PDB file of C-alpha atoms in Angstrom:
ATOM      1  CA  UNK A 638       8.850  -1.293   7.290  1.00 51.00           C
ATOM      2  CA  UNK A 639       7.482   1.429   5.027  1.00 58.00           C
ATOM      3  CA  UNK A 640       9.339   2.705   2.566  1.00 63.00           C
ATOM      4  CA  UNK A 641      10.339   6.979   2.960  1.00 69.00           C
ATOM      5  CA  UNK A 642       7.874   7.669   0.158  1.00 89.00           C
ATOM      6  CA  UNK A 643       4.971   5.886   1.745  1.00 91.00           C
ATOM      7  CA  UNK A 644       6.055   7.444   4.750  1.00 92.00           C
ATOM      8  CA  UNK A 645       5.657  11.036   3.443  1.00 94.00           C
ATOM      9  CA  UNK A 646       2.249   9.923   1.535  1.00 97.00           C
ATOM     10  CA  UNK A 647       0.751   8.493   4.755  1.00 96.00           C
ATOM     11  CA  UNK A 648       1.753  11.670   6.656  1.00 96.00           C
ATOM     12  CA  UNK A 649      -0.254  14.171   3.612  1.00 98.00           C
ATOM     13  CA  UNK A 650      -3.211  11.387   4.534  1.00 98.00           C
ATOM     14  CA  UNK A 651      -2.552  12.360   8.193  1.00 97.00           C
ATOM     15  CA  UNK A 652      -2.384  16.008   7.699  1.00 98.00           C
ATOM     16  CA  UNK A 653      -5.795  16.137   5.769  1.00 98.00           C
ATOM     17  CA  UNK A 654      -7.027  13.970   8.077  1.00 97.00           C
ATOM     18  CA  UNK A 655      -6.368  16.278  10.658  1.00 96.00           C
ATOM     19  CA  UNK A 656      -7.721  19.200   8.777  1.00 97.00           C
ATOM     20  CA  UNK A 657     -10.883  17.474   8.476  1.00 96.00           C
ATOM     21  CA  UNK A 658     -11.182  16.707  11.945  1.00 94.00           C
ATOM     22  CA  UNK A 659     -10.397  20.144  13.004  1.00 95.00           C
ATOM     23  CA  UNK A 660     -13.125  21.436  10.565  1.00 94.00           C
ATOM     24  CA  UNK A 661     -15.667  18.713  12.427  1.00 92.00           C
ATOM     25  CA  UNK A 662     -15.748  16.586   9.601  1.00 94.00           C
ATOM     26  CA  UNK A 663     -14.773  12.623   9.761  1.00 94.00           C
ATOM     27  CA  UNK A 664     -10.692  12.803   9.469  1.00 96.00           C
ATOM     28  CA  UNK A 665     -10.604  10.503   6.312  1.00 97.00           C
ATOM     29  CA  UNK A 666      -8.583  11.752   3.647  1.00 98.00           C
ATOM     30  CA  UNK A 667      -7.639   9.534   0.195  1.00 99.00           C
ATOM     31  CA  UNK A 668      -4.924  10.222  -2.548  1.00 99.00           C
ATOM     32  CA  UNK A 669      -3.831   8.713  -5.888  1.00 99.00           C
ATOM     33  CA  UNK A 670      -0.392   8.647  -6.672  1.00 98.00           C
ATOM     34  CA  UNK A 671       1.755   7.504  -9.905  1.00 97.00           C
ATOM     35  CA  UNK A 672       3.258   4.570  -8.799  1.00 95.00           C
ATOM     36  CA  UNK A 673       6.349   4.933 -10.523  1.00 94.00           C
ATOM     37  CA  UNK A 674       6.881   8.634  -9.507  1.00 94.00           C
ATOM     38  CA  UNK A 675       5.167   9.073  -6.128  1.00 93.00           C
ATOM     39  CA  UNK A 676       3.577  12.390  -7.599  1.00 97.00           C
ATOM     40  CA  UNK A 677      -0.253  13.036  -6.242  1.00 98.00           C
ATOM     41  CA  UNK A 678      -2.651  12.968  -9.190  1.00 99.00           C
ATOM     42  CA  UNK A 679      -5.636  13.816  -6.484  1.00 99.00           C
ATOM     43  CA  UNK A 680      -6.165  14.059  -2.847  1.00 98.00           C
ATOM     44  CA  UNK A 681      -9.775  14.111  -1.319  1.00 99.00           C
ATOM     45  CA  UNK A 682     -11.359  14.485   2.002  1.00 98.00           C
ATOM     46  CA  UNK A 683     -14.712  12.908   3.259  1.00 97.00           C
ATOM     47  CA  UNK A 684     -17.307  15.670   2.692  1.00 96.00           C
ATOM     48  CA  UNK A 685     -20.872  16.484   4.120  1.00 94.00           C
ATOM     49  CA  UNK A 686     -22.952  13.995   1.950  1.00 95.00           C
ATOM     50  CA  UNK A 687     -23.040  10.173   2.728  1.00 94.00           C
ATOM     51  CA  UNK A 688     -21.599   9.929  -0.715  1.00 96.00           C
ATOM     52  CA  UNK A 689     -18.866  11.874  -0.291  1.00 97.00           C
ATOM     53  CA  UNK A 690     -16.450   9.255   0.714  1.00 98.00           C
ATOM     54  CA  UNK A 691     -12.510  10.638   0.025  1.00 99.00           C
ATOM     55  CA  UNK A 692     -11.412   7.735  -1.669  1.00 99.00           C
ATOM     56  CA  UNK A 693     -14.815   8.326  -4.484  1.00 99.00           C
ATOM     57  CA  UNK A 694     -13.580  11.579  -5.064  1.00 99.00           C
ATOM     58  CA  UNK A 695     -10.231  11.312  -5.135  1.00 99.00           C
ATOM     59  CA  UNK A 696     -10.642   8.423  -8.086  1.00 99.00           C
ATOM     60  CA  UNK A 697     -13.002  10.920  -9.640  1.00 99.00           C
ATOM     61  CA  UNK A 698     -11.064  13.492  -9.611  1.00 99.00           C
ATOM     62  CA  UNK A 699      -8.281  11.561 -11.305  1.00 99.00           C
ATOM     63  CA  UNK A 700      -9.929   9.961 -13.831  1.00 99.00           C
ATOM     64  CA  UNK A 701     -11.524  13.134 -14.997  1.00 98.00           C
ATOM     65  CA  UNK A 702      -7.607  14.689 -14.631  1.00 98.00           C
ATOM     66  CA  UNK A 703      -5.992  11.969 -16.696  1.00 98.00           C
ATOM     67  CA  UNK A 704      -9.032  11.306 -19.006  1.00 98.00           C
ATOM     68  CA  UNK A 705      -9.206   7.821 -18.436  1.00 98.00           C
ATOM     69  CA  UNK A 706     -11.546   5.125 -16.788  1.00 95.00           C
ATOM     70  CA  UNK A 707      -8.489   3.029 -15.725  1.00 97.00           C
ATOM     71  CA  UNK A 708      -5.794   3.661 -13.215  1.00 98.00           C
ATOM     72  CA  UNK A 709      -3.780   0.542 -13.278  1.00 97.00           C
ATOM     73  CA  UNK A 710      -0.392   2.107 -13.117  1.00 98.00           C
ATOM     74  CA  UNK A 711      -1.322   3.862 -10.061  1.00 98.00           C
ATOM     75  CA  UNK A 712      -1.791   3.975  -5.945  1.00 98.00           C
ATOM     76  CA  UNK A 713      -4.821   4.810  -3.698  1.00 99.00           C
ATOM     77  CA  UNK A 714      -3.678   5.989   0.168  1.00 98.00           C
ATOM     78  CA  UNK A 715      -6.664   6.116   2.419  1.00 98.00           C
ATOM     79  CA  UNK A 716      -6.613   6.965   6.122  1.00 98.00           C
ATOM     80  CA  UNK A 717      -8.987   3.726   7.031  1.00 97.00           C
ATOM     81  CA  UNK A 718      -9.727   0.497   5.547  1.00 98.00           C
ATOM     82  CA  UNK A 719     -12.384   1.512   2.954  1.00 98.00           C
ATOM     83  CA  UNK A 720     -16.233   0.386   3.079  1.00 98.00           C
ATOM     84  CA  UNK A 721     -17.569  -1.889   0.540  1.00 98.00           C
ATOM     85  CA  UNK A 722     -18.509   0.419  -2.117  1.00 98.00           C
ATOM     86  CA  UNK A 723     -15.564   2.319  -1.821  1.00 98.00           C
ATOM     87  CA  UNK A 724     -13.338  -1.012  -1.979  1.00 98.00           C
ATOM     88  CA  UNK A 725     -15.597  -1.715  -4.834  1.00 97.00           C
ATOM     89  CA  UNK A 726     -15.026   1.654  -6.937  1.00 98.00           C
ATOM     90  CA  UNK A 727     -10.854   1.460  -6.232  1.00 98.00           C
ATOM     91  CA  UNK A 728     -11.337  -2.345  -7.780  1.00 97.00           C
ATOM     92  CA  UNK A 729     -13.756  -1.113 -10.821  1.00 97.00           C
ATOM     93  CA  UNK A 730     -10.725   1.828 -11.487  1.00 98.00           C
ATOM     94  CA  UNK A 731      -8.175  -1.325 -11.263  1.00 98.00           C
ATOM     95  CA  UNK A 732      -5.803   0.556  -9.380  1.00 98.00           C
ATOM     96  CA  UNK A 733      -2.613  -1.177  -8.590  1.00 98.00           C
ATOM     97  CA  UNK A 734      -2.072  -0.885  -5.004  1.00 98.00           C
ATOM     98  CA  UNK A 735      -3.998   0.221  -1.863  1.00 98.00           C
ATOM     99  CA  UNK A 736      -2.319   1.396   1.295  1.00 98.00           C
ATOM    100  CA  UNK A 737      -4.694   2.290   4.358  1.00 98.00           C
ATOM    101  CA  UNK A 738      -4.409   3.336   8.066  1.00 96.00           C
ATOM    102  CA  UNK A 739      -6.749   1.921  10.525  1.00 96.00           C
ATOM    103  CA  UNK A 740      -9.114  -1.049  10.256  1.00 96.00           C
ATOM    104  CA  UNK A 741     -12.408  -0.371  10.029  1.00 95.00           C
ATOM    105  CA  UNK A 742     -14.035  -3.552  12.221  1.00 94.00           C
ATOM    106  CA  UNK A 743     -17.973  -2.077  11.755  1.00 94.00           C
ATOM    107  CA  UNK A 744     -17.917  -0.607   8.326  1.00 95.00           C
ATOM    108  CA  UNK A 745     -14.532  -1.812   5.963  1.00 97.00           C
ATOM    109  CA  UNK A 746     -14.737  -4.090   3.541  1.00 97.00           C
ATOM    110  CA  UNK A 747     -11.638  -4.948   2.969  1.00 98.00           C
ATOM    111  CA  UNK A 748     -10.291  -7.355   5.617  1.00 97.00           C
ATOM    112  CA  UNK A 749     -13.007  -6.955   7.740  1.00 96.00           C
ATOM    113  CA  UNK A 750     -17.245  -6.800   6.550  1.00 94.00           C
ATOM    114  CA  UNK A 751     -18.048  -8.414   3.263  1.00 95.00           C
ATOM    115  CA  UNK A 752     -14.193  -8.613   2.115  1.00 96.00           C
ATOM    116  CA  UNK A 753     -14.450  -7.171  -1.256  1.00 96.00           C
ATOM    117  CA  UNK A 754     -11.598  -8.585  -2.653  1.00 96.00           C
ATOM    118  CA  UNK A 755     -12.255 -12.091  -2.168  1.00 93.00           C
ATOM    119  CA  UNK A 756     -14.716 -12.144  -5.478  1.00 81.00           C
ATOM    120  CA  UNK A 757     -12.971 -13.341  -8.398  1.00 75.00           C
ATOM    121  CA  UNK A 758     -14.956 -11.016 -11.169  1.00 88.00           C
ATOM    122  CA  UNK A 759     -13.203  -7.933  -9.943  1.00 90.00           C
ATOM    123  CA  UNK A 760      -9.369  -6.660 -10.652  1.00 93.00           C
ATOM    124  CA  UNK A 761      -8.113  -6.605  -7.286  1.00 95.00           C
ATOM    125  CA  UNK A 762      -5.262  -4.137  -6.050  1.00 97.00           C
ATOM    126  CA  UNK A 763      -2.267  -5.406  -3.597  1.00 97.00           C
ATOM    127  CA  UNK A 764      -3.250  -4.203  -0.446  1.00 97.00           C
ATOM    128  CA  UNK A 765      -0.927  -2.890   1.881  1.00 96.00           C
ATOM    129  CA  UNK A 766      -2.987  -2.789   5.477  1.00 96.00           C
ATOM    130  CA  UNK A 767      -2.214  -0.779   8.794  1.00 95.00           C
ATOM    131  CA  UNK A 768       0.108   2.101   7.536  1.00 93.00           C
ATOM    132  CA  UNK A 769       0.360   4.788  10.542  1.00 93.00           C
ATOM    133  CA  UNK A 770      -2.300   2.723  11.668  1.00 94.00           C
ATOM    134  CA  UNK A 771      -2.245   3.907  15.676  1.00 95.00           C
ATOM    135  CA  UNK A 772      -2.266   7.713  14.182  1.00 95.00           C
ATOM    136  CA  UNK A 773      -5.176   7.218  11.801  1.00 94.00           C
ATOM    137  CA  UNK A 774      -7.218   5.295  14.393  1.00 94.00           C
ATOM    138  CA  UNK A 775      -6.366   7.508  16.835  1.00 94.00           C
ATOM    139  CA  UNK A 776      -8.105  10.683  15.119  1.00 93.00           C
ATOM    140  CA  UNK A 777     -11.135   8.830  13.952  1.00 91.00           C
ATOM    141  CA  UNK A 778     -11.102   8.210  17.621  1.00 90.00           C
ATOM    142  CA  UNK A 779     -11.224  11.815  18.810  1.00 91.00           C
ATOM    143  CA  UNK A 780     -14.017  12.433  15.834  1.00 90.00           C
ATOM    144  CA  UNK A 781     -16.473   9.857  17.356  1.00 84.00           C
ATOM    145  CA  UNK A 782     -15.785  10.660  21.009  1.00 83.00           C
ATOM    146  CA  UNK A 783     -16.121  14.530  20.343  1.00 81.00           C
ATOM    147  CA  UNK A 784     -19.309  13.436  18.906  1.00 77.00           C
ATOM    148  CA  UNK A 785     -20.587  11.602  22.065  1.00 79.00           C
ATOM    149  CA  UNK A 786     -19.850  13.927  23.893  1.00 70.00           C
TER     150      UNK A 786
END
């Protein structure tokens, strides 16, 4: 059971996810929280370049906000389970805990693909799998079937 402030984090991650989507985009949305207060530092949303993942720019966004290169007393949401280089970048930034919607079976790298997290030489978060998972999966759904289509 979530707690009431994951809840409300996971449904922000659901509204820009939807926003995305609406605007054609993939509906993948990332923020980093304080994890003692629950206040958003940054929120991101996938953008038109390959590189343009939300979770990259959300950590980007608040390490350049907090003037830092380490975020180990805060929390990444992300809408899916993120691909290796993004798994990568939220271990490099040694931030404490990841939440995430959906899996990602073709492209994560977190429980699925390469597994990230199961090489010792990086600082690994907790990881807190299939939040609103049915939701999240559900618009990245309607993305890649509008796209078929």
């Amino acid at each position: 059971m979530l707690k009431n402030n994951t809840k409300d984090l996971m449904e922000r991650i659901l509204y820009l996810s939807e926003k995305n989507l609406k605007n054609n985009k993939i509906p993948i949305a990332a923020i980093v929280v304080d994890s003692k207060t629950d206040k958003i530092i940054s929120e991101a949303v996938n953008g038109d370049s390959v590189l343009d993942h939300a979770e990259l720019l959300a950590l980007n966004e608040a390490l350049l906000k907090l003037s830092t290169n380490r975020l180990d007393k805060y929390d990444i949401y992300v809408s899916i389970e993120p691909c290796p280089m993004c798994a990568t970048a939220i271990a490099k930034t040694h931030i404490r805990r990841l939440y995430f919607g959906a899996e990602d079976k073709k492209g994560g790298g977190v429980i699925n693909g390469p597994k990230i997290y199961s090489h010792s030489n990086l600082k690994i978060p907790e990881v807190i799998s299939h939040c609103y998972a049915e939701e999240t999966g559900n618009l990245l759904k309607k993305f890649f079937e509008s796209k078929r289509n």
